[in-house]
Amino acid sequence: MPLQVSDYSWQQTKTAVFLSLPLKGVCIRDTDVFCTENYLKVNFPPFLFEAFLYAPIDDENSKAKVGNDTIVFTLYKKEAAMWESLSVTGVDKEMKQRIREKSILQAQERAKEATEAKAAAKREDQKYALSVMMKIEEEERKKIEDMKENERIKATKELEAWKEYQRKAEEQKKIEREEKLCQKEKQIKEERKKLKSKSLTRNSASRNLAAKGRNSENIFTEKLKEDSIPAPRSVGSIKINFTPRVFPTALRESQVAEEEEWLHKQAEARRAMNTDIPELCDLKEEEKNPEWLKDKGNKLFATENYLAAINAYNLAIRLNNKIPLLYLNRAACHLKLKNLHKAIEDSSKAYRIMKQHLRLIHPTKLYKLMLRRFGM
C-alpha cells in the first residue's frame, strides 16, 4: 500500500497554479508523472501523490521541473479564476475511480491520436520524398535524353561533313585524272607530229641518196653504223652469304622448315611488290621490311605523332597487306585523330584477315599447335 504524500505546498494566480512536491530522497528515474485536465498523479515508490483538481487545466501546456529532490508543477488554468482549494472536496471513492478511469481513457485517446498523426505525417513525408525523387529522376532522364540528342546531331553533322569531304576529294581526283589525260593526249599529239616530221625528213633524205648513187650508199652505211645498238652487257653472278638463323625453341617444337619457307615467300613477295612502289627507292634495304616499318610506326605512335605513324603503316601495308596487326595499329591512330569511319574500316579489315587465316589452318594442325603451346 503506497504512502500518501501530504506535505506539499501550492500557490496560485488567476491563470496558473504552482505546486511544489518533495521527493523525499527517491531517485528521479523512479518517478512517474501522470496528468490530465482534472487529475494529477505522481508515483515515486513507496510514495504516491494524487490531486483531483478543482477546475480543468491545460495539460498540454503545463510544465513540471525536477531538481533538488523536488518537483515543481506549473499548471495553467483553462478559465482565469481563483480556486478555493487544490483538490475537489467531498469526493467519494467511486467518484475518484471514475475520474481516474476517465483520465486514463483520455490519455489513451490522445496517445492514439498522436500516433495516428505521427503516422500520417510520416506518410506525407514519404510521399513528398517520393515525389521529389521522381522529379529528380525525371530531370536526370531528360538531361540524358538531351545529351543523347546533342551527340546524335553532332555525329550526324560530322558524318555529313565527312561525306562532303569525300565528295570534294573524289571531284578533285576526277579533275586531276582529266588533266592527266589531257596532258597525255597532248604528248601523244606532239609525238605524232614529231614522227611525221621525221618520216618526211627520212623520205627526202632517201630520195637524195637514191639520186647520188654509190656515194650515197657509203653515207647510208655510215649512218647505219652510227645508229646501231650497242652490244648487251656481260652476264655475271654475285654470291651472298647470310648468317644462319638460330632458333631458341627446342628441337621437338622447332619448325625451322616452315619458318624458312615462310621467310622465303615473304622475301619474294616483297621483291615483287617493291618494284611497283616508287616511295621505296630512297629507303635502305632493312627499311623495306614491313616489320621494321611497323616498329617505326609504333615508336611514332608512342610520341603522339599519329600522322607519321599512319604513313609508316600505310607503306608497310603496301608491302604486305596480309598482316592484321598493321590495320589494327593504323585504326588506333585514326581513333586518336577522331577519324572514326577509317578506324572502323581498318578494324573490320583486320578482323577479316584474321578470320581468313583461321580458316586456312587445318583443325588437326591447329590442335597440335595448341598442344605444343601449352606443353601437353
CSV table of C-alpha atoms in Angstrom, one decimal, residues 5-339:
chain,number,residue,atom,x,y,z
A,5,VAL,CA,2.1,12.5,0.4
A,6,SER,CA,0.5,15.4,2.2
A,7,ASP,CA,3.5,17.7,2.9
A,8,TYR,CA,3.2,19.7,-0.4
A,9,SER,CA,2.8,23.4,-1.0
A,10,TRP,CA,0.9,25.3,-3.7
A,11,GLN,CA,0.3,28.8,-4.8
A,12,GLN,CA,-2.0,30.3,-7.5
A,13,THR,CA,-2.7,33.2,-9.6
A,14,LYS,CA,-5.8,33.8,-11.8
A,15,THR,CA,-4.2,32.0,-14.7
A,16,ALA,CA,-1.8,29.4,-13.1
A,17,VAL,CA,-1.2,27.1,-10.2
A,18,PHE,CA,2.3,26.4,-8.8
A,19,LEU,CA,2.7,23.1,-6.9
A,20,SER,CA,5.8,22.0,-5.1
A,21,LEU,CA,6.1,18.3,-4.2
A,22,PRO,CA,9.1,16.9,-2.2
A,23,LEU,CA,10.6,13.6,-3.5
A,24,LYS,CA,11.8,12.5,-0.1
A,25,GLY,CA,15.1,11.0,-1.3
A,26,VAL,CA,13.6,9.0,-4.1
A,27,CYS,CA,15.6,8.8,-7.4
A,28,ILE,CA,14.3,10.9,-10.2
A,29,ARG,CA,14.4,7.9,-12.6
A,30,ASP,CA,11.9,6.1,-10.4
A,31,THR,CA,9.4,9.0,-10.6
A,32,ASP,CA,6.2,8.6,-12.8
A,33,VAL,CA,4.0,11.6,-13.5
A,34,PHE,CA,0.5,11.3,-15.0
A,35,CYS,CA,-1.6,14.5,-15.7
A,36,THR,CA,-4.9,15.2,-17.4
A,37,GLU,CA,-7.4,18.1,-17.3
A,38,ASN,CA,-8.9,17.1,-13.9
A,39,TYR,CA,-6.4,14.6,-12.4
A,40,LEU,CA,-2.7,14.7,-11.4
A,41,LYS,CA,-0.8,11.7,-10.1
A,42,VAL,CA,2.9,11.4,-9.1
A,43,ASN,CA,4.1,7.9,-8.2
A,44,PHE,CA,7.6,7.6,-6.6
A,45,PRO,CA,7.5,4.3,-4.6
A,46,PRO,CA,6.8,3.9,-1.8
A,47,PHE,CA,5.1,7.3,-2.0
A,48,LEU,CA,2.1,8.4,-4.0
A,49,PHE,CA,0.5,11.8,-4.6
A,50,GLU,CA,-2.9,12.3,-6.2
A,51,ALA,CA,-4.8,15.5,-6.8
A,52,PHE,CA,-8.4,15.7,-8.2
A,53,LEU,CA,-8.1,19.2,-9.4
A,54,TYR,CA,-10.6,21.9,-8.5
A,55,ALA,CA,-11.0,23.0,-12.1
A,56,PRO,CA,-9.8,21.9,-15.6
A,57,ILE,CA,-6.2,22.8,-16.6
A,58,ASP,CA,-4.4,23.0,-19.9
A,59,ASP,CA,-2.4,19.8,-19.6
A,60,GLU,CA,-0.7,20.2,-22.9
A,61,ASN,CA,1.0,23.5,-21.9
A,62,SER,CA,1.5,22.7,-18.3
A,63,LYS,CA,5.1,22.1,-17.1
A,64,ALA,CA,7.0,20.0,-14.5
A,65,LYS,CA,10.5,20.9,-13.3
A,66,VAL,CA,12.5,18.3,-11.3
A,67,GLY,CA,15.5,19.4,-9.2
A,68,ASN,CA,16.9,19.4,-5.6
A,69,ASP,CA,14.7,16.5,-4.6
A,70,THR,CA,11.6,18.5,-5.5
A,71,ILE,CA,9.1,18.5,-8.4
A,72,VAL,CA,7.6,22.0,-9.2
A,73,PHE,CA,4.5,21.9,-11.4
A,74,THR,CA,3.2,24.9,-13.3
A,75,LEU,CA,-0.4,24.2,-14.2
A,76,TYR,CA,-2.2,26.7,-16.4
A,77,LYS,CA,-5.9,27.2,-15.8
A,78,LYS,CA,-8.4,26.9,-18.7
A,79,GLU,CA,-10.5,29.6,-17.1
A,80,ALA,CA,-9.0,32.6,-15.2
A,81,ALA,CA,-10.3,32.3,-11.7
A,82,MET,CA,-9.1,31.8,-8.2
A,83,TRP,CA,-9.5,28.3,-6.7
A,84,GLU,CA,-10.8,27.7,-3.2
A,85,SER,CA,-8.6,24.6,-2.9
A,86,LEU,CA,-6.2,22.5,-5.0
A,87,SER,CA,-8.4,19.4,-4.9
A,88,VAL,CA,-12.1,19.0,-5.1
A,89,THR,CA,-13.6,18.4,-1.7
A,90,GLY,CA,-16.4,15.9,-0.8
A,91,VAL,CA,-15.5,13.3,-3.5
A,92,ASP,CA,-16.1,9.7,-2.6
A,93,LYS,CA,-14.2,6.7,-3.7
A,94,GLU,CA,-16.5,5.8,-6.7
A,95,MET,CA,-16.2,9.3,-8.0
A,96,LYS,CA,-12.4,9.2,-7.7
A,97,GLN,CA,-12.3,5.9,-9.5
A,98,ARG,CA,-14.5,7.3,-12.3
A,99,ILE,CA,-12.2,10.3,-12.6
A,100,ARG,CA,-9.1,8.0,-12.8
A,101,GLU,CA,-10.7,5.8,-15.5
A,102,LYS,CA,-11.8,8.8,-17.5
A,103,SER,CA,-8.4,10.4,-17.3
A,104,ILE,CA,-6.8,7.1,-18.4
A,105,LEU,CA,-9.2,6.9,-21.4
A,106,GLN,CA,-8.5,10.5,-22.4
A,107,ALA,CA,-4.8,9.9,-22.2
A,108,GLN,CA,-5.1,6.7,-24.3
A,109,GLU,CA,-7.2,8.6,-26.9
A,110,ARG,CA,-4.7,11.4,-27.1
A,111,ALA,CA,-1.8,8.9,-27.4
A,112,LYS,CA,-3.7,7.1,-30.2
A,113,GLU,CA,-4.4,10.4,-32.0
A,114,ALA,CA,-0.8,11.5,-31.6
A,115,THR,CA,0.3,8.1,-33.0
A,116,GLU,CA,-2.1,8.4,-36.0
A,117,ALA,CA,-1.0,12.0,-36.6
A,118,LYS,CA,2.7,10.9,-36.5
A,119,ALA,CA,2.0,8.1,-38.9
A,120,ALA,CA,0.0,10.4,-41.2
A,121,ALA,CA,2.9,12.9,-41.1
A,122,LYS,CA,5.4,10.2,-41.9
A,123,ARG,CA,3.3,9.0,-44.9
A,124,GLU,CA,3.1,12.6,-46.1
A,125,ASP,CA,6.9,12.9,-45.7
A,126,GLN,CA,7.4,9.7,-47.7
A,127,LYS,CA,5.0,10.9,-50.4
A,128,TYR,CA,6.8,14.2,-50.6
A,129,ALA,CA,10.2,12.5,-50.7
A,130,LEU,CA,9.0,10.1,-53.4
A,131,SER,CA,7.6,12.9,-55.5
A,132,VAL,CA,10.9,14.8,-55.1
A,133,MET,CA,12.9,11.7,-56.1
A,134,MET,CA,10.7,11.1,-59.1
A,135,LYS,CA,11.1,14.8,-60.1
A,136,ILE,CA,14.9,14.5,-59.8
A,137,GLU,CA,14.9,11.2,-61.8
A,138,GLU,CA,12.7,12.8,-64.5
A,139,GLU,CA,15.1,15.8,-64.7
A,140,GLU,CA,18.1,13.4,-65.0
A,141,ARG,CA,16.4,11.3,-67.6
A,142,LYS,CA,15.5,14.5,-69.6
A,143,LYS,CA,19.1,15.6,-69.3
A,144,ILE,CA,20.4,12.3,-70.6
A,145,GLU,CA,18.0,12.4,-73.5
A,146,ASP,CA,19.1,15.9,-74.4
A,147,MET,CA,22.8,14.8,-74.2
A,148,LYS,CA,22.0,11.8,-76.5
A,149,GLU,CA,20.2,14.0,-78.9
A,150,ASN,CA,23.1,16.5,-79.0
A,151,GLU,CA,25.5,13.7,-79.6
A,152,ARG,CA,23.4,12.3,-82.4
A,153,ILE,CA,23.2,15.7,-84.0
A,154,LYS,CA,26.9,16.1,-83.6
A,155,ALA,CA,27.6,12.7,-85.1
A,156,THR,CA,25.2,13.4,-88.0
A,157,LYS,CA,27.0,16.7,-88.7
A,158,GLU,CA,30.4,15.0,-88.7
A,159,LEU,CA,29.1,12.3,-91.0
A,160,GLU,CA,27.7,14.8,-93.4
A,161,ALA,CA,31.0,16.8,-93.3
A,162,TRP,CA,33.0,13.6,-93.9
A,163,LYS,CA,30.7,12.8,-96.9
A,164,GLU,CA,31.1,16.3,-98.3
A,165,TYR,CA,34.9,16.0,-97.8
A,166,GLN,CA,34.9,12.6,-99.6
A,167,ARG,CA,32.8,14.1,-102.4
A,168,LYS,CA,35.1,17.0,-102.9
A,169,ALA,CA,38.1,14.7,-102.8
A,170,GLU,CA,36.5,12.5,-105.5
A,171,GLU,CA,35.8,15.5,-107.6
A,172,GLN,CA,39.4,16.7,-107.2
A,173,LYS,CA,40.7,13.3,-108.2
A,174,LYS,CA,38.4,13.3,-111.2
A,175,ILE,CA,39.7,16.7,-112.2
A,176,GLU,CA,43.3,15.6,-111.8
A,177,ARG,CA,42.7,12.5,-113.9
A,178,GLU,CA,41.1,14.5,-116.6
A,179,GLU,CA,44.0,16.9,-116.6
A,180,LYS,CA,46.5,14.0,-116.8
A,181,LEU,CA,44.5,12.5,-119.7
A,182,CYS,CA,44.6,15.9,-121.5
A,183,GLN,CA,48.3,16.1,-120.9
A,184,LYS,CA,48.8,12.6,-122.2
A,185,GLU,CA,46.7,13.4,-125.3
A,186,LYS,CA,48.8,16.5,-125.9
A,187,GLN,CA,52.0,14.5,-125.5
A,188,ILE,CA,50.7,11.8,-127.9
A,189,LYS,CA,49.8,14.5,-130.5
A,190,GLU,CA,53.2,16.1,-130.2
A,191,GLU,CA,55.0,12.7,-130.6
A,192,ARG,CA,52.9,12.0,-133.6
A,193,LYS,CA,53.8,15.4,-135.1
A,194,LYS,CA,57.5,14.6,-134.4
A,195,LEU,CA,57.2,11.2,-136.0
A,196,LYS,CA,55.5,12.7,-139.1
A,197,SER,CA,58.3,15.3,-139.4
A,198,LYS,CA,60.9,12.6,-139.0
A,199,SER,CA,59.3,10.4,-141.6
A,200,LEU,CA,59.1,13.4,-144.0
A,201,THR,CA,62.8,14.2,-143.5
A,202,ARG,CA,63.7,10.5,-144.0
A,203,ASN,CA,61.8,10.3,-147.2
A,204,SER,CA,63.5,13.4,-148.6
A,205,ALA,CA,66.9,12.1,-147.5
A,206,SER,CA,66.3,8.7,-149.1
A,207,ARG,CA,65.3,10.4,-152.4
A,208,ASN,CA,68.5,12.5,-152.3
A,209,LEU,CA,70.6,9.4,-151.6
A,210,ALA,CA,69.0,7.5,-154.4
A,211,ALA,CA,69.9,10.3,-156.8
A,212,LYS,CA,73.5,10.4,-155.7
A,213,GLY,CA,74.3,6.7,-156.4
A,214,ARG,CA,77.2,4.8,-154.9
A,215,ASN,CA,78.5,7.7,-152.8
A,216,SER,CA,75.1,7.8,-151.2
A,217,GLU,CA,75.3,4.1,-150.3
A,218,ASN,CA,78.5,4.7,-148.4
A,219,ILE,CA,76.9,7.6,-146.5
A,220,PHE,CA,73.9,5.4,-145.7
A,221,THR,CA,76.1,2.6,-144.4
A,222,GLU,CA,78.0,5.0,-142.2
A,223,LYS,CA,74.7,6.4,-140.8
A,224,LEU,CA,73.6,2.8,-140.0
A,225,LYS,CA,76.8,2.2,-138.1
A,226,GLU,CA,76.3,5.3,-136.1
A,227,ASP,CA,72.6,4.4,-135.2
A,228,SER,CA,73.5,0.8,-134.5
A,229,ILE,CA,72.5,-0.6,-131.0
A,230,PRO,CA,75.4,-1.3,-128.6
A,231,ALA,CA,76.1,-4.9,-127.5
A,232,PRO,CA,74.4,-6.0,-124.3
A,233,ARG,CA,76.3,-6.2,-121.0
A,234,SER,CA,78.1,-9.4,-120.0
A,235,VAL,CA,76.2,-11.5,-117.5
A,236,GLY,CA,77.7,-12.0,-114.0
A,237,SER,CA,76.8,-13.6,-110.7
A,238,ILE,CA,77.2,-12.3,-107.2
A,239,LYS,CA,77.3,-14.7,-104.2
A,240,ILE,CA,75.7,-13.6,-101.0
A,241,ASN,CA,76.1,-15.4,-97.7
A,242,PHE,CA,73.8,-14.9,-94.8
A,243,THR,CA,74.4,-15.6,-91.1
A,244,PRO,CA,72.5,-18.8,-90.2
A,245,ARG,CA,69.4,-18.1,-88.1
A,246,VAL,CA,69.4,-19.6,-84.5
A,247,PHE,CA,66.0,-20.8,-83.2
A,248,PRO,CA,65.7,-20.7,-79.4
A,249,THR,CA,63.0,-23.3,-79.3
A,250,ALA,CA,63.6,-27.0,-78.5
A,251,LEU,CA,64.0,-29.5,-81.3
A,252,ARG,CA,60.8,-31.2,-80.6
A,253,GLU,CA,58.9,-27.9,-81.0
A,254,SER,CA,61.1,-26.4,-83.8
A,255,GLN,CA,59.5,-25.5,-87.1
A,256,VAL,CA,62.6,-24.5,-89.0
A,257,ALA,CA,61.4,-25.7,-92.3
A,258,GLU,CA,58.1,-24.0,-92.1
A,259,GLU,CA,59.6,-20.7,-91.0
A,260,GLU,CA,62.3,-20.8,-93.7
A,261,GLU,CA,59.6,-21.4,-96.3
A,262,TRP,CA,57.6,-18.6,-94.9
A,263,LEU,CA,60.5,-16.2,-94.9
A,264,HIS,CA,61.4,-17.2,-98.5
A,265,LYS,CA,57.8,-16.4,-99.6
A,266,GLN,CA,57.8,-13.1,-97.7
A,267,ALA,CA,61.1,-12.1,-99.4
A,268,GLU,CA,59.8,-13.0,-102.8
A,269,ALA,CA,56.6,-11.1,-102.2
A,270,ARG,CA,58.5,-8.0,-101.0
A,271,ARG,CA,60.8,-8.1,-104.1
A,272,ALA,CA,57.8,-8.4,-106.3
A,273,MET,CA,56.0,-5.6,-104.7
A,274,ASN,CA,58.9,-3.2,-104.2
A,275,THR,CA,59.2,-2.7,-108.0
A,276,ASP,CA,55.7,-1.1,-108.0
A,277,ILE,CA,56.2,1.3,-105.1
A,278,PRO,CA,58.2,4.4,-106.0
A,279,GLU,CA,58.5,5.5,-102.4
A,280,LEU,CA,60.9,2.6,-101.7
A,281,CYS,CA,63.6,3.9,-104.0
A,282,ASP,CA,65.1,6.2,-101.3
A,283,LEU,CA,64.9,3.6,-98.5
A,284,LYS,CA,67.6,1.3,-97.2
A,285,GLU,CA,67.2,-2.5,-97.6
A,286,GLU,CA,66.3,-3.1,-93.9
A,287,GLU,CA,63.8,-0.2,-94.1
A,288,LYS,CA,61.8,-2.0,-96.8
A,289,ASN,CA,60.7,-4.7,-94.2
A,290,PRO,CA,57.1,-4.4,-93.0
A,291,GLU,CA,58.1,-5.5,-89.5
A,292,TRP,CA,60.7,-2.6,-89.4
A,293,LEU,CA,58.0,-0.2,-90.6
A,294,LYS,CA,55.6,-1.5,-88.0
A,295,ASP,CA,58.1,-0.9,-85.2
A,296,LYS,CA,58.8,2.6,-86.6
A,297,GLY,CA,55.1,3.3,-86.6
A,298,ASN,CA,54.8,2.1,-83.0
A,299,LYS,CA,57.6,4.4,-81.9
A,300,LEU,CA,55.9,7.4,-83.7
A,301,PHE,CA,52.6,6.4,-82.0
A,302,ALA,CA,54.2,6.4,-78.6
A,303,THR,CA,55.5,10.0,-79.3
A,304,GLU,CA,51.9,11.0,-80.4
A,305,ASN,CA,53.0,11.7,-83.9
A,306,TYR,CA,49.9,9.9,-85.3
A,307,LEU,CA,50.1,11.2,-88.9
A,308,ALA,CA,53.7,10.0,-89.4
A,309,ALA,CA,52.7,6.7,-87.8
A,310,ILE,CA,49.9,6.3,-90.3
A,311,ASN,CA,52.3,6.9,-93.2
A,312,ALA,CA,54.6,4.2,-91.8
A,313,TYR,CA,51.7,1.7,-91.5
A,314,ASN,CA,50.4,2.7,-95.0
A,315,LEU,CA,53.8,1.8,-96.5
A,316,ALA,CA,54.0,-1.4,-94.6
A,317,ILE,CA,50.5,-2.4,-95.7
A,318,ARG,CA,51.5,-1.7,-99.3
A,319,LEU,CA,54.5,-4.1,-98.8
A,320,ASN,CA,52.4,-6.8,-97.1
A,321,ASN,CA,48.6,-6.4,-96.8
A,322,LYS,CA,48.1,-9.7,-95.0
A,323,ILE,CA,49.3,-8.6,-91.5
A,324,PRO,CA,46.3,-7.8,-89.4
A,325,LEU,CA,48.3,-6.0,-86.7
A,326,LEU,CA,49.2,-3.2,-89.2
A,327,TYR,CA,45.5,-2.5,-89.7
A,328,LEU,CA,44.8,-2.5,-86.0
A,329,ASN,CA,47.7,-0.1,-85.3
A,330,ARG,CA,46.5,2.2,-88.0
A,331,ALA,CA,43.0,2.0,-86.7
A,332,ALA,CA,44.3,3.2,-83.3
A,333,CYS,CA,46.0,6.2,-84.9
A,334,HIS,CA,42.7,7.1,-86.7
A,335,LEU,CA,40.9,6.7,-83.4
A,336,LYS,CA,43.3,9.2,-81.8
A,337,LEU,CA,42.7,11.6,-84.7
A,338,LYS,CA,38.9,11.2,-84.4
A,339,ASN,CA,38.7,9.6,-87.9
